[in-house]
GROMACS .gro file of C-alpha atoms in nm:
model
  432
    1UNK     CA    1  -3.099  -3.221   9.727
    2UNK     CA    2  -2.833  -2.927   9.658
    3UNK     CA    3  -2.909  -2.603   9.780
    4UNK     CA    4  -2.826  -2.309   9.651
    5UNK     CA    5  -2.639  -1.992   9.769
    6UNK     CA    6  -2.609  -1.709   9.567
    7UNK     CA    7  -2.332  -1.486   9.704
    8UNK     CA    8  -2.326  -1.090   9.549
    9UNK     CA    9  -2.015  -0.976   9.488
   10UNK     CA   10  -1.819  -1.349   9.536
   11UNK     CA   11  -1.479  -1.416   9.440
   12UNK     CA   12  -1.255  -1.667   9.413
   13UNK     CA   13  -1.044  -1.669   9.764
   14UNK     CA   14  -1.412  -1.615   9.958
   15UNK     CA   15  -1.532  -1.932   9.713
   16UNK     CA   16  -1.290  -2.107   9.904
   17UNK     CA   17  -1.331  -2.024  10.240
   18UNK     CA   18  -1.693  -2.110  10.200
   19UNK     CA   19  -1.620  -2.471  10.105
   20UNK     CA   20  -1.466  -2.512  10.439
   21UNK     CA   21  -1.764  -2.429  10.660
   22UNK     CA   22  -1.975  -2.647  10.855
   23UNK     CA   23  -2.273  -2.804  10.722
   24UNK     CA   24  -2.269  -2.690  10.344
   25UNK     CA   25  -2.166  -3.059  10.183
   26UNK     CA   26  -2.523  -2.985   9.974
   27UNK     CA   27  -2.489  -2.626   9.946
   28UNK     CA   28  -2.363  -2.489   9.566
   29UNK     CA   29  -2.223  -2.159   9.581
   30UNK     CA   30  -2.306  -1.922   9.277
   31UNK     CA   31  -2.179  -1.599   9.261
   32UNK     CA   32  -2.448  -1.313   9.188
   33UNK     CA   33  -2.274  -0.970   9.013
   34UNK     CA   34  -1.897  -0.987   8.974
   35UNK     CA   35  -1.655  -0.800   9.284
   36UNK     CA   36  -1.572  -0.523   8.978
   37UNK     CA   37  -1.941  -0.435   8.983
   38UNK     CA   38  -1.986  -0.354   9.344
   39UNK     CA   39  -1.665  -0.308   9.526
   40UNK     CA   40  -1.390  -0.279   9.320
   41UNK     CA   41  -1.599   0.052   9.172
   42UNK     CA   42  -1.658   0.419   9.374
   43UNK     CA   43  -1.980   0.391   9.127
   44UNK     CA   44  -2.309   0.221   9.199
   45UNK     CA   45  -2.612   0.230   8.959
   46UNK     CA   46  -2.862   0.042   9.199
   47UNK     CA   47  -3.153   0.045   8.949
   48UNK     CA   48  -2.917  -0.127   8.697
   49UNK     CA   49  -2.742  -0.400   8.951
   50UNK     CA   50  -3.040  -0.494   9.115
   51UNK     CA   51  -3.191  -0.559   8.718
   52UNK     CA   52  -2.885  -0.745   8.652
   53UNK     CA   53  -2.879  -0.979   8.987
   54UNK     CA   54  -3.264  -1.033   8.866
   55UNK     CA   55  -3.235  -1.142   8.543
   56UNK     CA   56  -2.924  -1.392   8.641
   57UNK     CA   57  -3.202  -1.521   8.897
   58UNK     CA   58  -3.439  -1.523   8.674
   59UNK     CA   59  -3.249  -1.746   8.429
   60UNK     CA   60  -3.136  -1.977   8.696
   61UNK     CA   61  -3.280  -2.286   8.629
   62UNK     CA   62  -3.311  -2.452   9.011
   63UNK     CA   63  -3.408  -2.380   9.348
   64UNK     CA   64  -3.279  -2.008   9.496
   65UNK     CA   65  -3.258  -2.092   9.880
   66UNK     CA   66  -3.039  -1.810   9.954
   67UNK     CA   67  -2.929  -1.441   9.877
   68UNK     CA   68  -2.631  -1.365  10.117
   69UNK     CA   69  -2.352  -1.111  10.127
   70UNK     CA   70  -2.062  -0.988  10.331
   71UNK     CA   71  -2.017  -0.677  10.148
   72UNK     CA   72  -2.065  -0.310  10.309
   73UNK     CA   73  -2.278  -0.097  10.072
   74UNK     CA   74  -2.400  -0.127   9.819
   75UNK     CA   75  -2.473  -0.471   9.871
   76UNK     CA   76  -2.594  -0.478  10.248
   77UNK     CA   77  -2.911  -0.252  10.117
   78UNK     CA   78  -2.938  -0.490   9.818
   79UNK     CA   79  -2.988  -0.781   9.983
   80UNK     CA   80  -3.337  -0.730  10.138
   81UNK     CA   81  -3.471  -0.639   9.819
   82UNK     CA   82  -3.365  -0.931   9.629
   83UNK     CA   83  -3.468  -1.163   9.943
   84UNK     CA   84  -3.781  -1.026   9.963
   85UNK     CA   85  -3.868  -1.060   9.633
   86UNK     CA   86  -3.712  -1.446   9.592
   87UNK     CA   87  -3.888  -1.509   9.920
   88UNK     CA   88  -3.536  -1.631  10.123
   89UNK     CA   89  -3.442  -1.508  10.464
   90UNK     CA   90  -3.306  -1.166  10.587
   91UNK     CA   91  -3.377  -0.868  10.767
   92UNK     CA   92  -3.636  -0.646  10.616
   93UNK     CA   93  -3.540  -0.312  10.460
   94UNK     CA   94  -3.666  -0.084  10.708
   95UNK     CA   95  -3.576  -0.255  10.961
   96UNK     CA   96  -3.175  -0.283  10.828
   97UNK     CA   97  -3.178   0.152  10.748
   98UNK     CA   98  -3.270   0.193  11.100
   99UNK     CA   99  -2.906   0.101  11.120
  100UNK     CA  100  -2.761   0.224  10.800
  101UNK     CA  101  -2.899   0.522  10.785
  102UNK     CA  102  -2.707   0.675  11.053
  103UNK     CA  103  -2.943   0.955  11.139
  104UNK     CA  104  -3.231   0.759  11.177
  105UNK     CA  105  -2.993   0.481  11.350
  106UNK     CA  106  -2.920   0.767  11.593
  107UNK     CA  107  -3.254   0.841  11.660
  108UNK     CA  108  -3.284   0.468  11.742
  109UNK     CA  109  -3.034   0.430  11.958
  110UNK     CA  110  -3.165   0.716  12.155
  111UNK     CA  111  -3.477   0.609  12.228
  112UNK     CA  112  -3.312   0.276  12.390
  113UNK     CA  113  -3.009   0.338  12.489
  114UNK     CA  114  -2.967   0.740  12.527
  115UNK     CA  115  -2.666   0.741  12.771
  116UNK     CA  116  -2.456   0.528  12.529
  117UNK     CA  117  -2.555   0.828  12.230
  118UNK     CA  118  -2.305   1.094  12.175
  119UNK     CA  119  -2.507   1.427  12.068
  120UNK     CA  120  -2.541   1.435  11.734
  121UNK     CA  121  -2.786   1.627  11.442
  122UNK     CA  122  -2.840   1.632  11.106
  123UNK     CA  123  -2.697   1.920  10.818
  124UNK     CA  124  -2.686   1.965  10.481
  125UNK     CA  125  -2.343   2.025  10.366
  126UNK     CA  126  -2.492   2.264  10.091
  127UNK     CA  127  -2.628   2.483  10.325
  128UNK     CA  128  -2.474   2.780  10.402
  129UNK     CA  129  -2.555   2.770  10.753
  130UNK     CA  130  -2.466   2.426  10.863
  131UNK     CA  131  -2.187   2.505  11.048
  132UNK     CA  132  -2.415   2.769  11.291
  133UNK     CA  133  -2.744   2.524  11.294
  134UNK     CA  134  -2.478   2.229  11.422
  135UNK     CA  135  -2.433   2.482  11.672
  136UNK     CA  136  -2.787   2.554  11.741
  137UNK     CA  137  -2.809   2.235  11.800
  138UNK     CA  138  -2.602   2.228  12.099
  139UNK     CA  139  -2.249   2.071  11.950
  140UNK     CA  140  -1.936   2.247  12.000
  141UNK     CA  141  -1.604   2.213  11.889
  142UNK     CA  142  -1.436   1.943  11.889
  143UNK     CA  143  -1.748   1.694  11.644
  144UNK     CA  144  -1.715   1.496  11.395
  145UNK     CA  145  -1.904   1.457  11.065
  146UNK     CA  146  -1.962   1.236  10.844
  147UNK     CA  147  -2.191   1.091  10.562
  148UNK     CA  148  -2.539   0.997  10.655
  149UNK     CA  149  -2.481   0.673  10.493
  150UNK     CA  150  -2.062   0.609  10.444
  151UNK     CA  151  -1.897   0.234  10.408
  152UNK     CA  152  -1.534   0.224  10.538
  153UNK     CA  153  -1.427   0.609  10.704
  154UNK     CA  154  -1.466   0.732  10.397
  155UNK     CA  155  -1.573   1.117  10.404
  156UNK     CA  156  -1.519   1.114  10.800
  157UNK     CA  157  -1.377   1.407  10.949
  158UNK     CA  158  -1.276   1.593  11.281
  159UNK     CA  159  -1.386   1.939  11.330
  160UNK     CA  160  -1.150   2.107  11.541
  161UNK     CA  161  -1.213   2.473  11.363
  162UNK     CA  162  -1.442   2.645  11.112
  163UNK     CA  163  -1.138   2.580  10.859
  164UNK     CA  164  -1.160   2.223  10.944
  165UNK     CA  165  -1.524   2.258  10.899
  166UNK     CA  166  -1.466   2.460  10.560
  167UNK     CA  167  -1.237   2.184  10.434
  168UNK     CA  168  -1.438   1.876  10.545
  169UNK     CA  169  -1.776   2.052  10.328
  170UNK     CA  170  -1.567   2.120  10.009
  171UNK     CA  171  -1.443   1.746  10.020
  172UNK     CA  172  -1.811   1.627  10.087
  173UNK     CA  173  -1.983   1.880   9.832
  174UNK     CA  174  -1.771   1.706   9.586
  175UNK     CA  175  -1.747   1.385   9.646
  176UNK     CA  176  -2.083   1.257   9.865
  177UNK     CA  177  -2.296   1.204   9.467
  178UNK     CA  178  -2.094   0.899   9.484
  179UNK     CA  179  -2.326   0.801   9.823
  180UNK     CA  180  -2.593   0.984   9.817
  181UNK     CA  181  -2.725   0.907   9.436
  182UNK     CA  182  -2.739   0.543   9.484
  183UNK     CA  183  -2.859   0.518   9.873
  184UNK     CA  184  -3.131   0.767   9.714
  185UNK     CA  185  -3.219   0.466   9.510
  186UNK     CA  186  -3.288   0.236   9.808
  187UNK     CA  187  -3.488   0.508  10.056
  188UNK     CA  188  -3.702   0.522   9.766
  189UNK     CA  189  -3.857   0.202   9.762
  190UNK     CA  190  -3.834   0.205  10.181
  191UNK     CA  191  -4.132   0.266  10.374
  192UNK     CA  192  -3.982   0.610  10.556
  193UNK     CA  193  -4.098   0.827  10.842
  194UNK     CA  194  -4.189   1.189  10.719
  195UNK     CA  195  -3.877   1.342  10.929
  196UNK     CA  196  -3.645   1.042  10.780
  197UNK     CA  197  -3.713   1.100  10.439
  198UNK     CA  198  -3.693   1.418  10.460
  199UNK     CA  199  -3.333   1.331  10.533
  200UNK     CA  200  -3.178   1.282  10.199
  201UNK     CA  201  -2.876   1.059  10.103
  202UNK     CA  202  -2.645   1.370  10.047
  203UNK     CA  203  -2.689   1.470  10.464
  204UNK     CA  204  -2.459   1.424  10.721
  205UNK     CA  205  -2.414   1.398  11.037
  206UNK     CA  206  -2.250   1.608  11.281
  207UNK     CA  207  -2.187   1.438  11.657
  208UNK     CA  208  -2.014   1.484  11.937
  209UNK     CA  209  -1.630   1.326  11.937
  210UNK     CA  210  -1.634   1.058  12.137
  211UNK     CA  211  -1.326   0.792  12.176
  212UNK     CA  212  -1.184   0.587  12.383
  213UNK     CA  213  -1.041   0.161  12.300
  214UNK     CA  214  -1.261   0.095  11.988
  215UNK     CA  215  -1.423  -0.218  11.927
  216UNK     CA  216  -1.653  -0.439  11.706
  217UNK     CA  217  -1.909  -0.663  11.852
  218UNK     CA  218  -2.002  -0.942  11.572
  219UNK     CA  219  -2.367  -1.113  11.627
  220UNK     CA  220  -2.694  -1.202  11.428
  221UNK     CA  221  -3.079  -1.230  11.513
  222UNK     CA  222  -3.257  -1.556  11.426
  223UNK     CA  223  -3.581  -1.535  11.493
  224UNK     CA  224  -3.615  -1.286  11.708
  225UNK     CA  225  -3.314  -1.388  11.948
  226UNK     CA  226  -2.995  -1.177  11.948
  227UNK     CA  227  -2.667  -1.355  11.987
  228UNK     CA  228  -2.348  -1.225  12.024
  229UNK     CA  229  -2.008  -1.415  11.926
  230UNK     CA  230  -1.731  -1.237  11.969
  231UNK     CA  231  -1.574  -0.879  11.982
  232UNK     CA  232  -1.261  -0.747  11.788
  233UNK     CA  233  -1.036  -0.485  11.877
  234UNK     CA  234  -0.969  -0.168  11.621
  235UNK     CA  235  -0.583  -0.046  11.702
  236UNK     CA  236  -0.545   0.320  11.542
  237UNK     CA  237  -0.190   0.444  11.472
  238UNK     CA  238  -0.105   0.648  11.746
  239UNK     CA  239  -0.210   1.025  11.720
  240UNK     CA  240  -0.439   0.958  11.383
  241UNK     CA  241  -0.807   0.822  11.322
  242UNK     CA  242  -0.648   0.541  11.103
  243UNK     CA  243  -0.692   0.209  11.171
  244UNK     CA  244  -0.323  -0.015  11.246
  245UNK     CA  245  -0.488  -0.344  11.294
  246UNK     CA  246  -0.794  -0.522  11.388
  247UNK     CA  247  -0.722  -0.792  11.708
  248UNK     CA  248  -0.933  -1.101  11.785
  249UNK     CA  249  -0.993  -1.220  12.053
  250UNK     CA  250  -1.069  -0.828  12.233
  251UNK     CA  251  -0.809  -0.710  12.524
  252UNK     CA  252  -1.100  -0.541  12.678
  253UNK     CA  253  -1.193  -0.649  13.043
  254UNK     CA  254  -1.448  -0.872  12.993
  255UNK     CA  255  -1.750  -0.701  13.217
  256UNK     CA  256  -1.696  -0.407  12.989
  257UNK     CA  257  -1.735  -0.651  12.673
  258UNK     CA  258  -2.066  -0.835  12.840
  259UNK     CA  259  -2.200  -0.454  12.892
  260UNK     CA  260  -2.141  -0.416  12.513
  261UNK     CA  261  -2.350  -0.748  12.440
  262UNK     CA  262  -2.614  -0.617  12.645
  263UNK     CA  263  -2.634  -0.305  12.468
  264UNK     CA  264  -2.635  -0.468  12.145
  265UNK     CA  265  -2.941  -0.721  12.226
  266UNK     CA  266  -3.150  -0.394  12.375
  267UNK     CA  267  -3.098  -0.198  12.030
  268UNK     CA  268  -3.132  -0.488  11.817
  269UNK     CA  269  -3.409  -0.603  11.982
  270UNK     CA  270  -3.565  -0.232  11.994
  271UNK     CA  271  -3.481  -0.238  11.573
  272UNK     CA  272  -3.651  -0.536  11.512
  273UNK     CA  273  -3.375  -0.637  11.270
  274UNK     CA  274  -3.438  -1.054  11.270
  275UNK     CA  275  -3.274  -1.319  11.056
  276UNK     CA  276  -2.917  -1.131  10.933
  277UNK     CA  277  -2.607  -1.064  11.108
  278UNK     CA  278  -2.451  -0.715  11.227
  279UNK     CA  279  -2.160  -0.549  11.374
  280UNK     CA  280  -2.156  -0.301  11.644
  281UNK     CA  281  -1.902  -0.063  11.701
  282UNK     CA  282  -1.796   0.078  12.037
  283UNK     CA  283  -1.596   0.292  12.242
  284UNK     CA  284  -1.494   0.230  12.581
  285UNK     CA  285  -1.372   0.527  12.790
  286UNK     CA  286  -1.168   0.365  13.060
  287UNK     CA  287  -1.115   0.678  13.237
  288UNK     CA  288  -1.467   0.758  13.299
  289UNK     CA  289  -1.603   0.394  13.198
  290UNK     CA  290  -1.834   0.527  12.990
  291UNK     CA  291  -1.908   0.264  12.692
  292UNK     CA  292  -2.017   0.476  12.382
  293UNK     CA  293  -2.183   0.324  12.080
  294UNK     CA  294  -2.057   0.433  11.770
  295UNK     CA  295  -2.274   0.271  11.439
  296UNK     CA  296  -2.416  -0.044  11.340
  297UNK     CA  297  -2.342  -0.210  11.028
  298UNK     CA  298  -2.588  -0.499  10.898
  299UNK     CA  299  -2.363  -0.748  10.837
  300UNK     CA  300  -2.067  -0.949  10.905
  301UNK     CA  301  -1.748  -0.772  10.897
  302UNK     CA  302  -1.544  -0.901  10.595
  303UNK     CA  303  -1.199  -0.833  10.769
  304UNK     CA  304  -1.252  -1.022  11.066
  305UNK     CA  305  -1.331  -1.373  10.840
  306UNK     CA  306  -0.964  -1.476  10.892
  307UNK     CA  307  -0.981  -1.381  11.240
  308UNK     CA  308  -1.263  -1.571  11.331
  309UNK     CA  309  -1.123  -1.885  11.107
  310UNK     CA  310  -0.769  -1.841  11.264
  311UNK     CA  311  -0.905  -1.860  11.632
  312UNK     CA  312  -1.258  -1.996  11.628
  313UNK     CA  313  -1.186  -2.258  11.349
  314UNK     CA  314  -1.469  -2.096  11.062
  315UNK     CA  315  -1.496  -1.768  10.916
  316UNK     CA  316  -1.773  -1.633  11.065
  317UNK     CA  317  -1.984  -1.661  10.714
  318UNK     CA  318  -2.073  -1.939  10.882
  319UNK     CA  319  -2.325  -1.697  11.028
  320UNK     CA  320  -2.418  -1.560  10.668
  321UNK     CA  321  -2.455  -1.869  10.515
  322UNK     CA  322  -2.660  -2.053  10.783
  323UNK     CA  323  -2.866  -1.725  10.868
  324UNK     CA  324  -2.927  -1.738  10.470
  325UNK     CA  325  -3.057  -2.028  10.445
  326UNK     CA  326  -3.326  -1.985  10.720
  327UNK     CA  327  -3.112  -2.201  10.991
  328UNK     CA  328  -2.972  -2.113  11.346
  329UNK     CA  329  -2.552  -2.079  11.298
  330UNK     CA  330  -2.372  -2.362  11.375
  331UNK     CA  331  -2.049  -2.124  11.489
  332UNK     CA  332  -1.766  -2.274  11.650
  333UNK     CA  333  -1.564  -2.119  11.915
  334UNK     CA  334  -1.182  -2.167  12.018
  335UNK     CA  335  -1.125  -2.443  11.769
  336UNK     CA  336  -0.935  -2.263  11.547
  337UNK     CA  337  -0.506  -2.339  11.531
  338UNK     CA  338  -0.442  -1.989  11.675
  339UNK     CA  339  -0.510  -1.821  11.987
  340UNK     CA  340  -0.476  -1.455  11.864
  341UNK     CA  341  -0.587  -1.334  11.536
  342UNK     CA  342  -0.500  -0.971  11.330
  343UNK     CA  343  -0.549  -0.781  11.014
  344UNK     CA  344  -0.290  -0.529  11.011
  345UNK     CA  345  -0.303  -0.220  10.743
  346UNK     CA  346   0.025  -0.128  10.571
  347UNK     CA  347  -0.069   0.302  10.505
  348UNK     CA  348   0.087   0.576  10.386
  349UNK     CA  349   0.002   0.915  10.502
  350UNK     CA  350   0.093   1.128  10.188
  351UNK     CA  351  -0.213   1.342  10.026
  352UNK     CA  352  -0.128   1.123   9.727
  353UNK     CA  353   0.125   0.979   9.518
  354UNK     CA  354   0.188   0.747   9.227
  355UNK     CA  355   0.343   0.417   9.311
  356UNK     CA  356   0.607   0.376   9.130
  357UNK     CA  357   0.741   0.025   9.231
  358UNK     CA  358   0.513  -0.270   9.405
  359UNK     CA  359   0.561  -0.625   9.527
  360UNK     CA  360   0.568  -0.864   9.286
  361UNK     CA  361   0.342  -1.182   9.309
  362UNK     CA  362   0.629  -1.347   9.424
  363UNK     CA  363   0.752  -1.135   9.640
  364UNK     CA  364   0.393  -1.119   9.868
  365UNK     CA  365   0.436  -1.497   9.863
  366UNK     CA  366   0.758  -1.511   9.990
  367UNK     CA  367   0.666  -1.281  10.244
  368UNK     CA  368   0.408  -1.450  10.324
  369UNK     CA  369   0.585  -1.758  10.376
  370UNK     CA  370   0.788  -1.589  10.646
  371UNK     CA  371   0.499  -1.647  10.909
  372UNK     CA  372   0.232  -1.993  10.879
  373UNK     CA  373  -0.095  -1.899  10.807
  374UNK     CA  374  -0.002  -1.538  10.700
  375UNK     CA  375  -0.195  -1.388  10.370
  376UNK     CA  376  -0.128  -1.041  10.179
  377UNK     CA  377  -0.329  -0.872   9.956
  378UNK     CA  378  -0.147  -0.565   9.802
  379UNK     CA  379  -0.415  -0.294   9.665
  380UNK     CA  380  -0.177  -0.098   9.448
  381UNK     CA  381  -0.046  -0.179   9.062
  382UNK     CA  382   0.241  -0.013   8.905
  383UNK     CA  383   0.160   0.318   8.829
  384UNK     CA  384  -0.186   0.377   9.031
  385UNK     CA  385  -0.236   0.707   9.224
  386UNK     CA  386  -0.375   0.616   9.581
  387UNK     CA  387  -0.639   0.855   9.527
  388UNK     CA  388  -0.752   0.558   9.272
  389UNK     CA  389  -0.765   0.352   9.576
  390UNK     CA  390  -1.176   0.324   9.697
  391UNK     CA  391  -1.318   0.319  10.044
  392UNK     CA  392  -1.035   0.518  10.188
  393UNK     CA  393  -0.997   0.746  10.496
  394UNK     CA  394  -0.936   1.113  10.502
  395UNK     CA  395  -0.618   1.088  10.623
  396UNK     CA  396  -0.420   0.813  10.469
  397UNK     CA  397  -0.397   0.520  10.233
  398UNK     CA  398  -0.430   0.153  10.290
  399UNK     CA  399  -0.223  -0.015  10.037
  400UNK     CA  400  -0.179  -0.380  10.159
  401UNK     CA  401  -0.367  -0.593  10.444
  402UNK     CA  402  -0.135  -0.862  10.597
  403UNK     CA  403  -0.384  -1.111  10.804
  404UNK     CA  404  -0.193  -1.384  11.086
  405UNK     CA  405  -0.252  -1.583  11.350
  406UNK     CA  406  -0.017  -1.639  11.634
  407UNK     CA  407  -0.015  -1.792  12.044
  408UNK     CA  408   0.044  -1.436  12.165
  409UNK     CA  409  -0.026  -1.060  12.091
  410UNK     CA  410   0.368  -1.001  12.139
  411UNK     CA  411   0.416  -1.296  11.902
  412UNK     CA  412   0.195  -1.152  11.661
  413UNK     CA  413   0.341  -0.815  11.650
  414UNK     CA  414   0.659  -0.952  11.600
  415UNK     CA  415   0.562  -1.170  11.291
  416UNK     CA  416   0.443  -0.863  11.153
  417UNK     CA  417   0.752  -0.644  11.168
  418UNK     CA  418   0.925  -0.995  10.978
  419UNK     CA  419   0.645  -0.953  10.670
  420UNK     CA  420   0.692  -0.619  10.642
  421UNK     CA  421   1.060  -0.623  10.582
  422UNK     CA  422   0.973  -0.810  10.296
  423UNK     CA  423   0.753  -0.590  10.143
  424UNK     CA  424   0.887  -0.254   9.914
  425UNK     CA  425   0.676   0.046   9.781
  426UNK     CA  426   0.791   0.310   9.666
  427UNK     CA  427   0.576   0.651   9.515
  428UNK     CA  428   0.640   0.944   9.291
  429UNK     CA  429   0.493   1.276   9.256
  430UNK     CA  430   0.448   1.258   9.665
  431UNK     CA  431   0.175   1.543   9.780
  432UNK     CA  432   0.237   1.568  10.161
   0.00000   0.00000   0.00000
C-alpha cells in the first residue's frame, strides 16, 4: 500500500533528493503549499496558509500518513498544527516554542543547563527604556539582540554602543511586523505560561556576546530517545558575523563534540520535544573551553542535506521522512562518495545595490562542471536590489550557494576558488 508524504513548501530539486532515500519505494511524495508561498515571500498570513494546506488535505482523496517539512519558519510552527489535527507524528506545539521562542527557550535552557546560558533578558524595542532595563538586567556592552522568534540572522545585531543600539531598534521597529504578526498567530492557539505570553512576537532578546568555533549539532527524538548524528561546522568571514561556509564532517576535537551531544540529550530531554528532528547550535571557546549553547531550531537544517548526502550517503531527510511517518531513521553514516562536505556563501558586503549583470543558466552549469558533484544556486535576477533578497543578515548579502564534496578540506577549498572564477556579478547604484 502507498503511503503518503505531504511535504510543505516542496520543490522540484528536494522532490528528487527524496526519491533517493532509504526505504520510501511505497512512499508518494505530494507537495503541500507551493515554495513562493512560504519561503520565497518576507510575508506570512498563517490563518490563510494553514486554511489552504487544509483544504488541499481535505480534498485529498487517500490515506495522509505524513506532514513533514525542512523549512525554518513559518513552516516549522505549522507543522504541529496540521499533524495534530491529521493525527500523524511530530513534536507537539508547546513543546517545539520551548525552542523557537527564544525567550522561553532561554528560560529552558537555564533551568538544565545554566552554565552553557549566556545572560540574556527580554525588551521591547518600542520602549523607550530598553536600552537602560537591558542594563538593569545586568548586561553590559558588548550584547547582542535579536528577534524573539528570527529564521536565518535576520534582524541580529551587535551592540557595541548606544548608537549601535539606536540603529539596531530603528531597523527592528520597522521591520520585526514581518515576524512578529504571524508568530502572533501561532502563540495564540499555544497553551502559554502567563510570563511567556506576556512575551509578544514583536520582543527581543538582548544576551550576552558569546563566540568562539560555531557549530550545528543535527539529531531527532523518537519516542522519547534523543539521538545525535552528526555536527557541522559554521566558518564566518574573518572579522564579520557572516557565515563563509558550512563544513561536514566538524574539525572540532571530538570530546568537545560528545560534550555537545550530551548537552543536547539533557535539554531535549528536559523539553520534552519527541518524534521531530532539531538542530543545535554551539559555541566552543577553546581558550577557556567553555562550550556555549546558542539556539535550537526544530528541524533539520536544509543546507546541510547535500552535506549529509555527499559524506553519509542520504540527505539527512531521511530523518524527516522516517520520523514522519512514525518510524525510527534508518540514517546512514560514512557511505557517502566524499569524505568532506561544504556549502559555501558567495556575499557581498555593500548596504545594497542593483545587480546589473548575473550568471547565465549556462554559465552556473559550466561552473559547476568544473568540480564533480558541485551544485549552484544563484539568488539574484537581472535587475533585483539585494535588499529584495529574504532571510538576510545585517551585514551582507548572500547571492549564490555553491555546495561540493571533496577527500580533503584543502581540496575543497581549492575547488571552490576554481567555481568561483567562473562566476560574474556585477551591481549598480552600490550603497557602501
Amino acid at each position: 500500500m502507498t503511503r503518503n508524504v505531504f511535504v510543505v513548501g516542496l520543490n522540484d530539486y528536494n522532490a528528487e533528493r527524496l526519491k533517493r532515500l532509504r526505504g520510501v519505494e511505497d512512499v508518494a511524495f505530494h507537495q503541500l503549499l507551493t515554495p513562493a508561498q512560504v519561503y520565497e515571500t518576507q510575508e506570512f498570513d498563517i490563518p490563510a496558509m494553514l486554511a489552504e494546506a487544509e483544504a488541499q488535505l481535505d480534498a485529498f482523496d487517500g490515506s495522509i500518513d505524513a506532514i513533514v517539512g525542512y523549512i525554518d519558519f513559518p513552516v516549522s510552527t505549522m507543522l504541529p498544527l496540521l499533524s495534530a489535527k491529521y493525527d500523524t507524528p511530530n513534536a507537539s506545539l508547546e513543546s517545539l516554542l520551548k525552542c523557537e521562542h527564544k525567550f522561553w527557550s532561554r528560560q529552558v535552557m537555564n533551568e538544565v543547563v545554566p552554565e552553557h546560558t549566556p545572560n540574556f533578558t527580554a525588551f521591547d524595542p518600542f520602549d523607550e527604556e530598553a536600552l537602560s532595563k537591558i542594563g538593569d538586567a545586568g548586561l553590559r556592552f558588548p550584547f547582542f539582540v535579536k528577534p524573539i522568534k528570527s529564521s536565518g540572522s535576520r534582524l541580529g545585531f551587535r551592540i557595541d554602543s548606544p548608537e549601535d543600539f539606536d540603529y539596531a531598534t530603528e531597523k527592528l521597529r520597522a521591520e520585526i511586523g514581518s515576524i512578529s504578526e504571524p508568530f502572533n498567530a501561532i502563540l495564540e492557539k499555544a497553551d502559554l505560561p502567563e510570563d511567556i505570553r506576556t512575551i509578544e512576537g514583536h520582543y527581543c532578546m538582548a544576551e550576552r556576546v558569546i563566540g568562539g568555533r560555531q557549530c550545528t549539532v543535527e539529531g531527532y527524538v523518537h519516542d522519547g530517545e534523543v539521538t545525535c548524528y552528526g555536527t557541522v561546522d559554521s566558518i564566518r568571514y574573518p572579522q564579520v558575523l557572516s557565515f563563509f561556509y558550512y563544513l561536514y564532517p566538524s574539525t572540532l576535537p571530538q570530546k568537545v563534540q560528545e560534550q555537545m551531544w550530551e548537552i543536547s540529550r539533557k535539554v531535549m530531554e528536559h523539553i520534552g520535544y519527541d518524534n521531530a528532528g532539531f538542530n543545535i547550535e554551539y559555541f566552543w571557546d577553546e581558550v577557556d573551553n567553555q562550550i556555549w549553547l546558542l539556539e535550537i531550531n526544530t528541524r533539520i537544517a536544509q543546507s546541510h542535506c547535500d552535506l549529509f548526502e555527499m559524506v553519509d550517503g542520504v540527505s539527512h531527510q531521511q530523518v524527516t521522512v522516517d520520523l514522519g511517518l512514525g518510524r525510527k531513521p534508518d540514517m546512514p553514516h560514512r557511505e557517502g562518495a566524499h569524505n568532506v562536505a561544504a556549502e559555501f556563501f558567495y556575499r557581498v558586503f555593500f548596504s545594497d545595490a542593483t545587480a546589473s549583470r548575473v550568471p547565465s543558466r549556462a554559465e552556473i552549469e559550466v561552473a559547476a562542471e568544473q568540480v564533480e558533484s558541485t551544485r549552484i544556486s544563484s539568488y539574484l535576477q537581472k535587475g533585483m536590489t539585494l535588499s529584495q533578497l529574504p532571510e538576510q543578515d545585517a551585514y551582507s548579502f548572500a547571492v549564490a550557494s555553491i555546495w561540493m564534496g571533496a577527500k580533503t578540506r584543502s581540496k575543497l577549498l581549492w575547488n571552490y576558488e576554481q567555481v568561483m572564477k567562473r562566476l560574474n556579478y556585477e551591481f549598480d547604484d552600490i550603497l557602501d
